[in-house]
Amino acid sequence: MERALITGGAGFIGSHLCDFLLGEGYEVICLDNLITGSTDNIAHLLGKKHFTFIHYDVTKYIFIQGPLDYILHFASPASPIDYLHYPIQTLKVGSLGTHNALGLAKNKNARFLLASTSEIYGDPKVNPQREDYWGNVNPIGPRGVYDEAKRFAEAMTMAYQRYHKLDTRIARIFNTYGPRMRKKDGRAIPAFVDQALSGEDLTVFGDGSQTRSFCYISDMIKGIYKLMVSKISTPVNLGNPDEISIKELAELVLKLTKTKIKIITSPLPTDDPKVRRPDIKLAKEKLKWEPELTLHDGLKLTIDWFSKK
Ligand code: UDP
């Protein structure tokens, strides 16, 4: 049985990854300091035979007994309001946390997969974004704590690959949504769905013409897994190339929840990217992966889950 360690395993993507790997027959060790993750996301796994949860902060030296085949480094606050609440922790987990997780991978001779992000590209000057685009990031803006930590994390991962010959993978994850997102995590989909279900006005930031491309969680997890077991050691974009404006997204949520509440606008956050869309040619060709669920279907599943919460 292969053993995988998932940092941030009690988070949104991390917990779905725990489920998936257990289903594929891996033993899973989940580390999380629970500042933005929650044991609610893994409650159904606690006490299961091949699952271990360790409440731990990966910015501290990590000690794990026994062999490890994979380390999937997913620990990090991941929403713009979380970066504002936890700017130092965000920087530390992307830098010190990545260094510790890489050190552990080297010790155990494990394959390392970094959860990187489309934020690497900042407010991009090219659309869609291909892996060879270097990005347009403001290092000192409020989002800089996340963007720069992840850029450092990619640089550190490549240094371990080149210098220590560590076997590494880098997933550049674009906007992902689905069950287990926190209602109040501040991101567009949980915010709009929560507002629609509780009869509050939908808050579109700016004029809503900024675009994003949203990938449903089950598609994302399959992509991450395909990358994990692939031979591709350069960064790979994972996301849904179906681009939509935030205003259209708000309208779609209203339509699917059959609510007639208002869309109100509030100021656009600093450095909010104007466009974002992944070029997924590399993932399509090399991983034989592309998202299957439409935004319409994924949103219906998400609304269903939020309405039962
Ligand atoms: N957004 C919005 N209303 C909200 C939350 C977000 O209009 O209540 C906008 C936000 O300004 C951004 C887009 O939706 O342009 C996506 O934001 P999110 O926080 O989901 O992700 P990110 O900006 O990291 O892509």
Short mmCIF file of N, CA and C in Angstrom, two decimals, residues 74-136:
data_model
loop_
_atom_site.label_atom_id
_atom_site.label_comp_id
_atom_site.label_asym_id
_atom_site.label_seq_id
_atom_site.Cartn_x
_atom_site.Cartn_y
_atom_site.Cartn_z
N PHE A 74 -0.68 21.06 0.12
CA PHE A 74 -1.88 21.88 -0.14
C PHE A 74 -2.15 22.88 0.97
N ALA A 75 -1.31 22.91 1.98
CA ALA A 75 -1.58 23.82 3.10
C ALA A 75 -1.40 25.27 2.67
N SER A 76 -2.41 26.08 2.87
CA SER A 76 -2.33 27.54 2.69
C SER A 76 -3.73 28.14 2.78
N PRO A 77 -3.84 29.31 3.42
CA PRO A 77 -5.09 30.06 3.20
C PRO A 77 -5.21 30.28 1.69
N ALA A 78 -6.44 30.28 1.18
CA ALA A 78 -6.56 30.32 -0.28
C ALA A 78 -7.61 31.30 -0.78
N SER A 79 -8.13 32.13 0.10
CA SER A 79 -9.12 33.09 -0.35
C SER A 79 -8.65 34.51 -0.02
N PRO A 80 -8.95 35.46 -0.90
CA PRO A 80 -8.45 36.82 -0.66
C PRO A 80 -8.74 37.37 0.74
N ILE A 81 -9.92 37.06 1.31
CA ILE A 81 -10.11 37.61 2.67
C ILE A 81 -9.27 36.86 3.71
N ASP A 82 -8.97 35.60 3.43
CA ASP A 82 -8.07 34.88 4.34
C ASP A 82 -6.65 35.46 4.31
N TYR A 83 -6.22 35.89 3.11
CA TYR A 83 -4.85 36.47 3.06
C TYR A 83 -4.81 37.74 3.90
N LEU A 84 -5.93 38.46 3.92
CA LEU A 84 -5.97 39.71 4.69
C LEU A 84 -5.97 39.42 6.19
N HIS A 85 -6.64 38.33 6.58
CA HIS A 85 -6.65 37.96 8.01
C HIS A 85 -5.34 37.32 8.44
N TYR A 86 -4.73 36.57 7.54
CA TYR A 86 -3.53 35.79 7.90
C TYR A 86 -2.38 36.07 6.96
N PRO A 87 -1.97 37.32 6.80
CA PRO A 87 -0.91 37.60 5.81
C PRO A 87 0.42 36.92 6.14
N ILE A 88 0.79 36.93 7.42
CA ILE A 88 2.09 36.36 7.78
C ILE A 88 2.04 34.83 7.66
N GLN A 89 0.93 34.23 8.16
CA GLN A 89 0.80 32.77 8.03
C GLN A 89 0.80 32.34 6.57
N THR A 90 0.18 33.16 5.70
CA THR A 90 0.13 32.82 4.26
C THR A 90 1.54 32.81 3.69
N LEU A 91 2.31 33.84 4.05
CA LEU A 91 3.70 33.89 3.57
C LEU A 91 4.53 32.74 4.15
N LYS A 92 4.29 32.44 5.43
CA LYS A 92 5.10 31.40 6.07
C LYS A 92 4.79 30.01 5.54
N VAL A 93 3.51 29.73 5.30
CA VAL A 93 3.21 28.36 4.85
C VAL A 93 3.70 28.13 3.42
N GLY A 94 3.66 29.19 2.60
CA GLY A 94 4.17 29.05 1.23
C GLY A 94 5.68 28.96 1.17
N SER A 95 6.35 29.59 2.12
CA SER A 95 7.82 29.58 2.11
C SER A 95 8.37 28.53 3.06
N LEU A 96 8.27 28.78 4.38
CA LEU A 96 8.82 27.82 5.34
C LEU A 96 8.11 26.47 5.24
N GLY A 97 6.80 26.51 5.07
CA GLY A 97 6.02 25.26 4.99
C GLY A 97 6.44 24.44 3.77
N THR A 98 6.64 25.13 2.65
CA THR A 98 7.06 24.41 1.43
C THR A 98 8.46 23.84 1.63
N HIS A 99 9.32 24.63 2.26
CA HIS A 99 10.69 24.15 2.49
C HIS A 99 10.67 22.90 3.36
N ASN A 100 9.89 22.92 4.43
CA ASN A 100 9.81 21.74 5.32
C ASN A 100 9.23 20.53 4.58
N ALA A 101 8.17 20.77 3.79
CA ALA A 101 7.54 19.65 3.08
C ALA A 101 8.51 19.07 2.04
N LEU A 102 9.29 19.95 1.41
CA LEU A 102 10.29 19.48 0.44
C LEU A 102 11.40 18.71 1.17
N GLY A 103 11.80 19.21 2.31
CA GLY A 103 12.84 18.53 3.09
C GLY A 103 12.39 17.13 3.49
N LEU A 104 11.12 17.04 3.88
CA LEU A 104 10.56 15.74 4.25
C LEU A 104 10.54 14.81 3.03
N ALA A 105 10.16 15.35 1.88
CA ALA A 105 10.11 14.54 0.65
C ALA A 105 11.51 14.00 0.31
N LYS A 106 12.51 14.85 0.51
CA LYS A 106 13.89 14.43 0.22
C LYS A 106 14.31 13.33 1.19
N ASN A 107 13.99 13.51 2.46
CA ASN A 107 14.29 12.50 3.48
C ASN A 107 13.69 11.15 3.18
N LYS A 108 12.44 11.19 2.70
CA LYS A 108 11.68 9.95 2.49
C LYS A 108 11.80 9.45 1.06
N ASN A 109 12.48 10.22 0.23
CA ASN A 109 12.54 9.90 -1.20
C ASN A 109 11.13 9.77 -1.79
N ALA A 110 10.28 10.72 -1.43
CA ALA A 110 8.89 10.72 -1.88
C ALA A 110 8.73 11.67 -3.05
N ARG A 111 7.74 11.43 -3.89
CA ARG A 111 7.41 12.39 -4.93
C ARG A 111 6.64 13.55 -4.29
N PHE A 112 6.99 14.78 -4.71
CA PHE A 112 6.40 15.97 -4.09
C PHE A 112 5.51 16.67 -5.11
N LEU A 113 4.28 16.97 -4.71
CA LEU A 113 3.40 17.76 -5.60
C LEU A 113 3.00 19.04 -4.89
N LEU A 114 3.31 20.16 -5.55
CA LEU A 114 2.97 21.48 -5.00
C LEU A 114 1.63 21.94 -5.54
N ALA A 115 0.75 22.37 -4.62
CA ALA A 115 -0.48 23.05 -5.04
C ALA A 115 -0.11 24.50 -5.30
N SER A 116 0.15 24.81 -6.57
CA SER A 116 0.40 26.19 -6.92
C SER A 116 -0.91 26.79 -7.44
N THR A 117 -0.84 27.92 -8.09
CA THR A 117 -2.07 28.67 -8.33
C THR A 117 -1.99 29.55 -9.56
N SER A 118 -3.15 29.89 -10.08
CA SER A 118 -3.23 30.85 -11.18
C SER A 118 -2.79 32.24 -10.71
N GLU A 119 -2.74 32.46 -9.39
CA GLU A 119 -2.28 33.76 -8.87
C GLU A 119 -0.81 34.04 -9.22
N ILE A 120 -0.12 32.98 -9.59
CA ILE A 120 1.24 33.11 -10.12
C ILE A 120 1.26 34.14 -11.26
N TYR A 121 0.15 34.17 -12.02
CA TYR A 121 0.07 35.06 -13.19
C TYR A 121 -0.40 36.47 -12.83
N GLY A 122 -0.81 36.66 -11.56
CA GLY A 122 -1.24 37.99 -11.11
C GLY A 122 -2.42 38.53 -11.92
N ASP A 123 -2.34 39.82 -12.26
CA ASP A 123 -3.36 40.44 -13.13
C ASP A 123 -2.79 40.32 -14.54
N PRO A 124 -3.14 39.22 -15.24
CA PRO A 124 -2.38 38.84 -16.44
C PRO A 124 -2.57 39.79 -17.62
N LYS A 125 -1.50 39.98 -18.35
CA LYS A 125 -1.56 40.80 -19.55
C LYS A 125 -1.81 39.96 -20.79
N VAL A 126 -1.87 38.65 -20.62
CA VAL A 126 -2.26 37.78 -21.73
C VAL A 126 -3.40 36.88 -21.28
N ASN A 127 -4.29 36.59 -22.19
CA ASN A 127 -5.44 35.76 -21.85
C ASN A 127 -5.76 34.86 -23.03
N PRO A 128 -5.87 33.54 -22.90
CA PRO A 128 -5.69 32.76 -21.68
C PRO A 128 -4.23 32.69 -21.23
N GLN A 129 -3.99 32.20 -20.03
CA GLN A 129 -2.63 32.09 -19.52
C GLN A 129 -2.07 30.70 -19.81
N ARG A 130 -0.88 30.72 -20.42
CA ARG A 130 -0.18 29.47 -20.69
C ARG A 130 0.93 29.33 -19.66
N GLU A 131 1.42 28.12 -19.46
CA GLU A 131 2.41 27.88 -18.40
C GLU A 131 3.69 28.69 -18.60
N ASP A 132 3.99 29.08 -19.84
CA ASP A 132 5.26 29.81 -20.05
C ASP A 132 5.10 31.32 -19.85
N TYR A 133 3.92 31.78 -19.44
CA TYR A 133 3.74 33.21 -19.13
C TYR A 133 4.26 33.47 -17.71
N TRP A 134 5.05 34.55 -17.55
CA TRP A 134 5.70 34.80 -16.26
C TRP A 134 4.86 35.61 -15.28
N GLY A 135 3.81 36.21 -15.77
CA GLY A 135 2.88 36.85 -14.85
C GLY A 135 3.10 38.33 -14.63
N ASN A 136 2.16 38.94 -13.93
CA ASN A 136 2.15 40.37 -13.68
C ASN A 136 1.65 40.58 -12.25
#
